[in-house]
XYZ file of C-alpha atoms in Angstrom:
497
model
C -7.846 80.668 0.945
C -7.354 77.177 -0.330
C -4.387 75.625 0.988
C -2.813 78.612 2.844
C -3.547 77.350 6.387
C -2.758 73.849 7.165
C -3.850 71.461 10.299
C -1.300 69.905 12.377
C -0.967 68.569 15.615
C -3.253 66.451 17.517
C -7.149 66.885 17.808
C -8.261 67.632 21.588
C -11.424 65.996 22.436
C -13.708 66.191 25.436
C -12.610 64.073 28.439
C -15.621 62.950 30.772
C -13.291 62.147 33.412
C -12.042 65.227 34.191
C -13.852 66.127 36.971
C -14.054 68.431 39.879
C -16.045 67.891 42.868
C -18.888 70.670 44.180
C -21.509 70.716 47.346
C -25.004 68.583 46.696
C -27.703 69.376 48.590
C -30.656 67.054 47.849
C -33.460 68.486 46.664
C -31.955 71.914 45.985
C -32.364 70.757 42.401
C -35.987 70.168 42.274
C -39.414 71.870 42.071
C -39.348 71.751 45.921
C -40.537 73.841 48.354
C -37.812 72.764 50.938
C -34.666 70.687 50.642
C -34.002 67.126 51.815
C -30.716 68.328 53.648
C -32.092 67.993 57.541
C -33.913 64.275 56.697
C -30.381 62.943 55.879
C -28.106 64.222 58.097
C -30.367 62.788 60.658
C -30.219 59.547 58.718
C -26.121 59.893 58.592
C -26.193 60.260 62.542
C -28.205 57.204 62.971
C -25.592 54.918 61.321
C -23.851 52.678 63.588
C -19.772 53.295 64.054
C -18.642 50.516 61.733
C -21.217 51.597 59.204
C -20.430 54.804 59.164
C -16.505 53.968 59.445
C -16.952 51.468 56.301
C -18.651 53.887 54.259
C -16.118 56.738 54.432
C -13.120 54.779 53.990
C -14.919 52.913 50.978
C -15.808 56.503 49.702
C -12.225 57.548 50.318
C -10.831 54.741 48.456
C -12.823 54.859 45.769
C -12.786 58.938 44.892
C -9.233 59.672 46.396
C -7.232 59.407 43.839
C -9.398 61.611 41.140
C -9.393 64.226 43.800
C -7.035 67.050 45.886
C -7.330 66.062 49.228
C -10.767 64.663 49.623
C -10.745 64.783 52.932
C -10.797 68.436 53.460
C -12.951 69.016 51.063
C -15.493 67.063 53.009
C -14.578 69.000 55.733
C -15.475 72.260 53.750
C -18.647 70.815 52.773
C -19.719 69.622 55.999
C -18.815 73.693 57.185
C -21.727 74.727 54.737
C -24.638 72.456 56.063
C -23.476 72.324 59.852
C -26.519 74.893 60.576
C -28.601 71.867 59.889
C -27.325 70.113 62.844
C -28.742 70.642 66.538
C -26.478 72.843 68.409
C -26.846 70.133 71.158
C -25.459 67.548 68.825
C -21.071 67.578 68.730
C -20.076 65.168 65.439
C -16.809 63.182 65.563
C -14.629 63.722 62.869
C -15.408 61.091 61.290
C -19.373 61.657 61.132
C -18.257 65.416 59.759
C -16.598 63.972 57.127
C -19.184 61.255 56.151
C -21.808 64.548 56.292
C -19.398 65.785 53.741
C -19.505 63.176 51.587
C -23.138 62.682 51.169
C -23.221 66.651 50.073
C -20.570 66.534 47.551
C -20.827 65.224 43.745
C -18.611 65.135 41.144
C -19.271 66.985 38.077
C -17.848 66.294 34.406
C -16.382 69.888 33.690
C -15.976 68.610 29.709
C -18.010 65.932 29.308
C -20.316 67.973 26.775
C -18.069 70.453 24.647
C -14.345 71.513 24.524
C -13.964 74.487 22.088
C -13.201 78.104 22.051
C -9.290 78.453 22.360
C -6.754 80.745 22.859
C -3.087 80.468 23.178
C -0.269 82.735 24.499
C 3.506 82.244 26.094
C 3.780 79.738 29.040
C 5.620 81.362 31.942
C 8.142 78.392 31.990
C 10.441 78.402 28.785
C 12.999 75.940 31.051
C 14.217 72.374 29.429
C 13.268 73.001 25.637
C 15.004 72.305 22.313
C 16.087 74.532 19.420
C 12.992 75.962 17.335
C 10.570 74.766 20.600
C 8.349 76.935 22.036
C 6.244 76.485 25.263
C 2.858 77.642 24.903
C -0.247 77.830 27.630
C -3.928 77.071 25.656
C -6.978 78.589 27.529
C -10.410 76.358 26.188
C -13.871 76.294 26.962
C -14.849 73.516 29.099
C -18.748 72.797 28.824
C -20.448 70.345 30.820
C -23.967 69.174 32.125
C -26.549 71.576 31.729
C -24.308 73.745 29.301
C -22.421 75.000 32.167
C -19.151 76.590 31.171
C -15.613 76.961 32.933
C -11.960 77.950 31.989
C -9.521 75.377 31.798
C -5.862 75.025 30.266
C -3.354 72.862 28.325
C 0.053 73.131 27.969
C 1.624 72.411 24.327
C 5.113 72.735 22.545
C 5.695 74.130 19.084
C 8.578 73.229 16.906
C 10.596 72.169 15.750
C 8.871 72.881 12.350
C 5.275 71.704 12.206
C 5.255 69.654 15.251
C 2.981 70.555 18.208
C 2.746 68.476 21.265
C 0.438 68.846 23.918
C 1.456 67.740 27.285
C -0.464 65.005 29.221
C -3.621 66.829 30.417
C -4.663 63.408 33.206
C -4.474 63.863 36.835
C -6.806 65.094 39.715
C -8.337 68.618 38.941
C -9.078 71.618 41.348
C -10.716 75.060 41.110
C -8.399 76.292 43.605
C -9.695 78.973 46.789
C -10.847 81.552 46.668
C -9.415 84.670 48.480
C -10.557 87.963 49.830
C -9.986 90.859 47.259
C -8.954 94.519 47.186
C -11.238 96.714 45.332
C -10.543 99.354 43.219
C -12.752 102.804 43.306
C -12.751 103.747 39.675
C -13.737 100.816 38.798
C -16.810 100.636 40.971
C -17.641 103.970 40.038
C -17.515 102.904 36.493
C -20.331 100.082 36.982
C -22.564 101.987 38.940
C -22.393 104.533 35.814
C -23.445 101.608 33.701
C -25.927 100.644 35.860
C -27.603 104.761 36.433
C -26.568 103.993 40.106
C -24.761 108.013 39.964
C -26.209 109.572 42.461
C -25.860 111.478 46.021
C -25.826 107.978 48.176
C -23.551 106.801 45.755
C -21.206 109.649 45.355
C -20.866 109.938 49.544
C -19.917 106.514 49.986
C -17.491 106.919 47.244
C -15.931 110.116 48.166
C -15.073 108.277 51.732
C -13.364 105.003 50.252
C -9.774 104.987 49.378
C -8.573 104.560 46.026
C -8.006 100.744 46.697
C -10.638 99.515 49.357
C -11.672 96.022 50.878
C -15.101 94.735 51.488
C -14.834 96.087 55.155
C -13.667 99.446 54.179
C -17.103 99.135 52.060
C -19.849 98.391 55.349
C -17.862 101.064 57.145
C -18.572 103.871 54.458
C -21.958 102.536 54.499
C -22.709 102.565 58.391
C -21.266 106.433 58.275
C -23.874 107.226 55.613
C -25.523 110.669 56.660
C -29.205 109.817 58.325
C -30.800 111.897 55.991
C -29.619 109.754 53.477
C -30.981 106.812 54.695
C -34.407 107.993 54.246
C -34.452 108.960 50.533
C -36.595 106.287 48.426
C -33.504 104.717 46.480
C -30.934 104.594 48.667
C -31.976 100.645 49.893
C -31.612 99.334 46.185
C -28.241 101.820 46.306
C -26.980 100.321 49.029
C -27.568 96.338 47.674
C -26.059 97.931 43.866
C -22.632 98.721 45.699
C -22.521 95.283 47.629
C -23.465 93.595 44.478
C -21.102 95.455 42.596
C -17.909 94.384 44.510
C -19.158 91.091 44.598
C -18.838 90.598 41.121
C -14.789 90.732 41.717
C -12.530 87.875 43.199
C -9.451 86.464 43.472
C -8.448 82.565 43.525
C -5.395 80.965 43.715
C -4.080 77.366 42.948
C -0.917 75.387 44.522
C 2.564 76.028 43.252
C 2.526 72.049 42.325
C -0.853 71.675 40.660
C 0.399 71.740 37.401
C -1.557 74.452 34.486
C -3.444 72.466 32.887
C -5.160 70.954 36.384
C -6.150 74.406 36.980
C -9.669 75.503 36.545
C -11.664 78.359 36.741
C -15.090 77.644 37.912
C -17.479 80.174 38.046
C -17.516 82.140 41.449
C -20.214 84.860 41.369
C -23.892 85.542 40.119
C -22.827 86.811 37.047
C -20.932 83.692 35.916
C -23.462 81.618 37.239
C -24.383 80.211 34.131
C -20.795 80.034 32.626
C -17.442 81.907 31.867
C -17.017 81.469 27.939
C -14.721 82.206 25.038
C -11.614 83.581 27.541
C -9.424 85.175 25.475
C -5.798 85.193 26.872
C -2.875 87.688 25.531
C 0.367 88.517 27.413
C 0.137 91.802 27.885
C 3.090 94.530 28.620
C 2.611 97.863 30.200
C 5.012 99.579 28.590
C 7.129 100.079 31.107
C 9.060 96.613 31.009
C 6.211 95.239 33.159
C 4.117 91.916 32.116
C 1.487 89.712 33.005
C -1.688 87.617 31.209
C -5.331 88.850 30.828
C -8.504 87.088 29.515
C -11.331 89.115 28.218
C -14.141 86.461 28.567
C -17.894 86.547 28.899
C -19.816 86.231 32.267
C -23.338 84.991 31.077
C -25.996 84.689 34.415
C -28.796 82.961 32.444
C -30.387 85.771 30.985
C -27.395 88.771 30.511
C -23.782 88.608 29.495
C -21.140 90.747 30.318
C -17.633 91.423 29.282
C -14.930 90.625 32.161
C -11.556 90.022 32.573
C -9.230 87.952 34.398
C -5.699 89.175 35.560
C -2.688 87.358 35.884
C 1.432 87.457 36.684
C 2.206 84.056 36.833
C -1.016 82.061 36.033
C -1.326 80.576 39.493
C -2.881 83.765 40.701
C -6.049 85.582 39.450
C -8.107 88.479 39.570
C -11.674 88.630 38.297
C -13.595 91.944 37.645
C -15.975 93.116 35.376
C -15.295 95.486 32.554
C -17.885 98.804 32.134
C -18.114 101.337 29.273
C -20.340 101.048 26.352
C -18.141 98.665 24.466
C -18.066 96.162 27.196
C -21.617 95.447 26.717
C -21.452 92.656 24.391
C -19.246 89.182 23.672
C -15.476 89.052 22.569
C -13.829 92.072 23.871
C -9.894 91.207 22.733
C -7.181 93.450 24.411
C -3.895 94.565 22.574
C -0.699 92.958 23.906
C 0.123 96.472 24.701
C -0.389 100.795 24.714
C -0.410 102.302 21.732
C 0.272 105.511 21.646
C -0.152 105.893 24.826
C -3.555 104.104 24.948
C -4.978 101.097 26.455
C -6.759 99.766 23.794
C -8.947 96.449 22.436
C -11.259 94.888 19.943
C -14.858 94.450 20.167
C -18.391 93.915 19.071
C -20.461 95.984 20.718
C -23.260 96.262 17.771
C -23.270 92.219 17.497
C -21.957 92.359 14.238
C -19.013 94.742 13.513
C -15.035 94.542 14.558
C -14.995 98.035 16.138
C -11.593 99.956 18.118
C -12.238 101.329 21.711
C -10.496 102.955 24.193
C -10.095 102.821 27.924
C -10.422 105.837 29.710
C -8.940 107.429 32.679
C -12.411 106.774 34.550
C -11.943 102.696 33.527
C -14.401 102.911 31.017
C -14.433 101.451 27.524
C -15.750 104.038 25.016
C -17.872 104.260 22.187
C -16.365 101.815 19.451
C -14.987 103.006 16.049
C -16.155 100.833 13.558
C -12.657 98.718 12.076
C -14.602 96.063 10.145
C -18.271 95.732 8.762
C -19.925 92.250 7.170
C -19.097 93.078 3.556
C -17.931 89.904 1.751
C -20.555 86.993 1.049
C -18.771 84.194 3.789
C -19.506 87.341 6.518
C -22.644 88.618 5.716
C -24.921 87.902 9.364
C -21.825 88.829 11.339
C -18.142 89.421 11.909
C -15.762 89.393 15.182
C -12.639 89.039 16.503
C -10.519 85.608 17.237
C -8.232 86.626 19.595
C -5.952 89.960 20.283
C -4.038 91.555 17.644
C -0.820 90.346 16.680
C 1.876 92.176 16.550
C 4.012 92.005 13.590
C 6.512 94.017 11.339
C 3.629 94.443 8.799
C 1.278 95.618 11.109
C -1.657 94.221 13.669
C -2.778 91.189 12.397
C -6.400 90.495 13.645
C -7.534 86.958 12.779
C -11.560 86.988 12.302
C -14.581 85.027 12.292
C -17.549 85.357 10.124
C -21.045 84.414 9.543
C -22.504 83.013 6.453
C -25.265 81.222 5.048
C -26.692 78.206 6.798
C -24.692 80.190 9.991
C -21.494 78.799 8.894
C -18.328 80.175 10.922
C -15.368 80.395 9.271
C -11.769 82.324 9.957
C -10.639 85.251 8.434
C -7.741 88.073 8.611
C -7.620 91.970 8.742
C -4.301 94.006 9.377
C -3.851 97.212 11.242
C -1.688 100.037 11.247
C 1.104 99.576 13.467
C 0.654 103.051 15.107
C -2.884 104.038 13.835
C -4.835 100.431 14.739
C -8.052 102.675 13.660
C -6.765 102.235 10.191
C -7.701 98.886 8.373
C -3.974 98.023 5.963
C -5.310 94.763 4.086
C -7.450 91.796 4.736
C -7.888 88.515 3.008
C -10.435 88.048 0.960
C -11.843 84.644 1.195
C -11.750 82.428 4.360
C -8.499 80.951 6.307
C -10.144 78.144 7.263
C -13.517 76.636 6.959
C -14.995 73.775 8.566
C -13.842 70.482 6.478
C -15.752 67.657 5.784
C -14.474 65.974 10.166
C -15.627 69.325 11.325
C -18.799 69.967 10.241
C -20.549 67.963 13.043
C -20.637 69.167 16.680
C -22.633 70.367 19.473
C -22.986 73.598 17.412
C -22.507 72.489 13.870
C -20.714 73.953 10.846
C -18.630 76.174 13.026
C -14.625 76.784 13.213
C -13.541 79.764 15.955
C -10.875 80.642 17.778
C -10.214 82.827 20.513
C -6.665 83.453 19.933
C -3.366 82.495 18.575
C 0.550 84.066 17.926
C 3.638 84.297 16.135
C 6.554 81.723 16.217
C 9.283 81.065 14.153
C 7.878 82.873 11.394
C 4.869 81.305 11.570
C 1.203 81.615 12.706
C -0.232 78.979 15.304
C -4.215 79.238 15.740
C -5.910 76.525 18.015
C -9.173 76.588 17.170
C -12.906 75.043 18.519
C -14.499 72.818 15.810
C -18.213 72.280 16.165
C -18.123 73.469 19.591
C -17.092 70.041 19.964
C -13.245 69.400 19.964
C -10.074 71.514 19.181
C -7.489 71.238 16.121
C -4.570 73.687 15.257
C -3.625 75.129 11.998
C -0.224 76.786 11.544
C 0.242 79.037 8.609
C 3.568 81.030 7.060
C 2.865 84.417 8.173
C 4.407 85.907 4.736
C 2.418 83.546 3.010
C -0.600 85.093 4.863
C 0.297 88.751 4.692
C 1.327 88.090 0.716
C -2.643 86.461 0.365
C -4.152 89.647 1.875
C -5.269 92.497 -0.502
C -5.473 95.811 0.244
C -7.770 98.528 1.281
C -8.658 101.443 -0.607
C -5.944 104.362 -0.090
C -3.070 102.044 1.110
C 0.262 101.510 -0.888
C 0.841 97.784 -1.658
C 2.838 95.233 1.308
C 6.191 94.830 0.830
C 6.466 91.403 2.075
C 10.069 89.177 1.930
């Protein structure tokens, strides 16, 4: 709709020097039938003292400063390769560290892409101005080899039209990683997914607790009945259920790193070839309770999965995968809260049609109702959420992507019924924004998505990934928007003012 959505703020483009640092192993990388790993730490060992003192401090020196303490990340580093050294052989500290070194790169989380955003609340609302509003934004971070990773910004809205992001510079970190509590209903769920139900399966499950950790897990499995152990599938059982809970972790970052330093870097074979497109909501319970989750999309190479990350404060997180048929597909969006007493979201499970599911009390997303289909000529190929419904006084407003011709992406709007969401009110009927004549070029051209936006002031913000390239914001008048939409068959006309 020509002029209804308009782009302020500042454009965010990819920085190459935000960078995190991750073990090297030479060789590892090549068509090689063994590593170069024991040929240099024996090289490293051979340096003379004031080499090998020169070269660390010159390292130090030169990468300190783009980095969380260096130092101990050697150290780390150095912990994964010691079995390489000769258990006759005791390193000094500083030969450990300069070990480290030579097996750690750095690595340009950015440096290709930075698209795909969402945007919800930031936890701290402290030191603002009338109108302002503190806001987190979630993006898609793509680097070498097309590698994704989650990573944040911090903006204010308001006054007005004005959006200000916050200085993003500084040293980033991916945080540690942290033993995890597992919950049973959830691991049931996945092995349903996966045809895993059966009597190997349902012992070991029947003996964990409701909330179990990975050594509750080996001690179910060592009690396993012997004759059990002998049936044909319990071996590929037994390495489903490890697998299973390995797909779930927690990681935690420092009180002081600020937000948008934070990143989340993928942490298990199912995110080993990225974590895209997170969509982040705040989400209430219903009970007075809230916290942030991120629907995003665990892609290993060859499969992707729908997963989501679970939050209080944004400093802590839990990853776990989500099961059901509805989770089987990209851009699973989660309503800010129950409705009607139901857990609900948005999704795609057909590749091409908005569709309703529910959770149920096994954790398992069911069978989609189809919300949406391609029916207008700017949609045709496909259409999809951009983020979690919004809640407002007219209803659930659902911004939207669709596919046309020449696989142009542009953004669109449905609304829901406030206590039916199965029921499609209105929708727009021509794009809210397209890709202008600056956007059109891009990693992935001729696309504008977004994974997410909200209400302020009267208002609606969207962030929004231009060519898979960069990120712009639009803000619209959210009775302007609502008074644009026409609609559907059966429904009374808006009443907007």
């Amino acid at each position: 709709m020509t002029g209804l959505a308009v782009r302020v703020g500042p454009i965010l483009t990819p920085d190459p020097s935000r960078v995190i640092i991750k073990l090297f192993v030479p060789g590892e990388d090549a068509a090689q039938t063994r590593t170069r790993a024991a040929g240099l730490i024996e090289r490293i060992t051979l340096l003379g003292d004031d080499e090998a003192t020169d070269m660390l401090q010159q390292t130090l020196r030169r990468y300190g400063g783009r980095h969380h303490d260096l130092e101990s990340t050697f150290a780390h580093h150095y912990d994964l390769v010691r079995h390489r050294i000769p258990r006759d052989i005791d390193l000094p500290l500083l030969a450990r560290l300069l070990v480290g070194a030579y097996f750690s790169h750095e690595y340009a989380v950015e440096a290709a892409a930075l698209c795909n955003p969402s945007m919800a609340p930031h936890p701290d609302q402290s030191g603002l101005g009338p109108e302002q509003f503190r806001v987190v934004i979630s993006m898609r971070q793509i680097g070498e080899g097309h590698l994704s990773s989650i990573g944040f910004a911090t903006a204010v809205l308001g006054p007005g039209t004005d959006l200000t992001v916050s200085d993003r510079r500084g040293p980033l970190t991916t945080g540690r990683r942290l033993d995890t509590r597992h919950r049973r209903d959830t691991l049931a769920a996945g092995l349903t997914d996966d045809e895993y139900d059966n009597e190997v399966s349902a012992t070991v499950l029947r003996s964990l607790p409701e909330h179990f950790d990975d050594h509750d897990l080996e001690r179910a499995l060592a009690c396993l009945p012997a004759d059990l152990l002998t049936r044909t599938t319990t071996q590929t059982t037994l390495e489903r259920l490890r697998r299973a809970i390995g797909f779930e972790y927690a990681v935690t970052f420092p009180a002081d790193v600020p937000l948008d330093r934070r990143v989340l870097w993928p942490s298990t074979a199912a995110e080993s070839n990225g974590m895209e497109d997170a969509r982040l909501v705040r989400v209430s319970d219903g009970d007075g309770d809230s916290g942030y989750r991120a629907t995003y999309t665990a892609y290993d190479g060859r499969h992707v999965r729908s997963h989501m990350l679970t939050s209080d404060d944004l400093s802590n997180f839990h990853a776990t995968p989500l099961h059901g048929p509805a989770a089987v597909n990209k851009g699973m969006a989660l309503f800010p809260r129950p409705v009607g007493g139901r857990t609900l979201a948005l999704c795609r499970s057909d590749g091409e049609t908005i569709g309703l599911t529910t959770l149920d009390r096994h954790n398992r997303w069911q069978q989609a109702v189809p919300l949406h289909i391609p029916h207008r000529a700017w949609e045709l190929i496909q259409t999809g959420n951009c983020g979690s419904p919004i809640e407002t006084a007219y209803g659930w407003l659902v911004i939207t992507h669709g596919v046309g011709p020449m696989r142009e992406y542009v953004i669109g709007a449905i609304l829901l019924d406030l206590d039916h969401p199965h029921l499609v009110i209105s929708e727009l009927p021509g794009p809210l924004l397209t890709p202008d004549a600056t956007e059109r070029e891009g990693y992935v051209p001729n696309v504008v998505y977004s994974c997410g936006g909200l209400v302020h002031a009267g208002a609606l913000w969207l962030p929004y990934g231009a060519g898979d390239t960069r990120i712009g914001f639009a803000h619209v008048q959210l009775t302007a928007l609502i008074g644009a939409m026409r609609r559907r068959h059966g429904h009374a006309a808006l009443s907007v003012g």
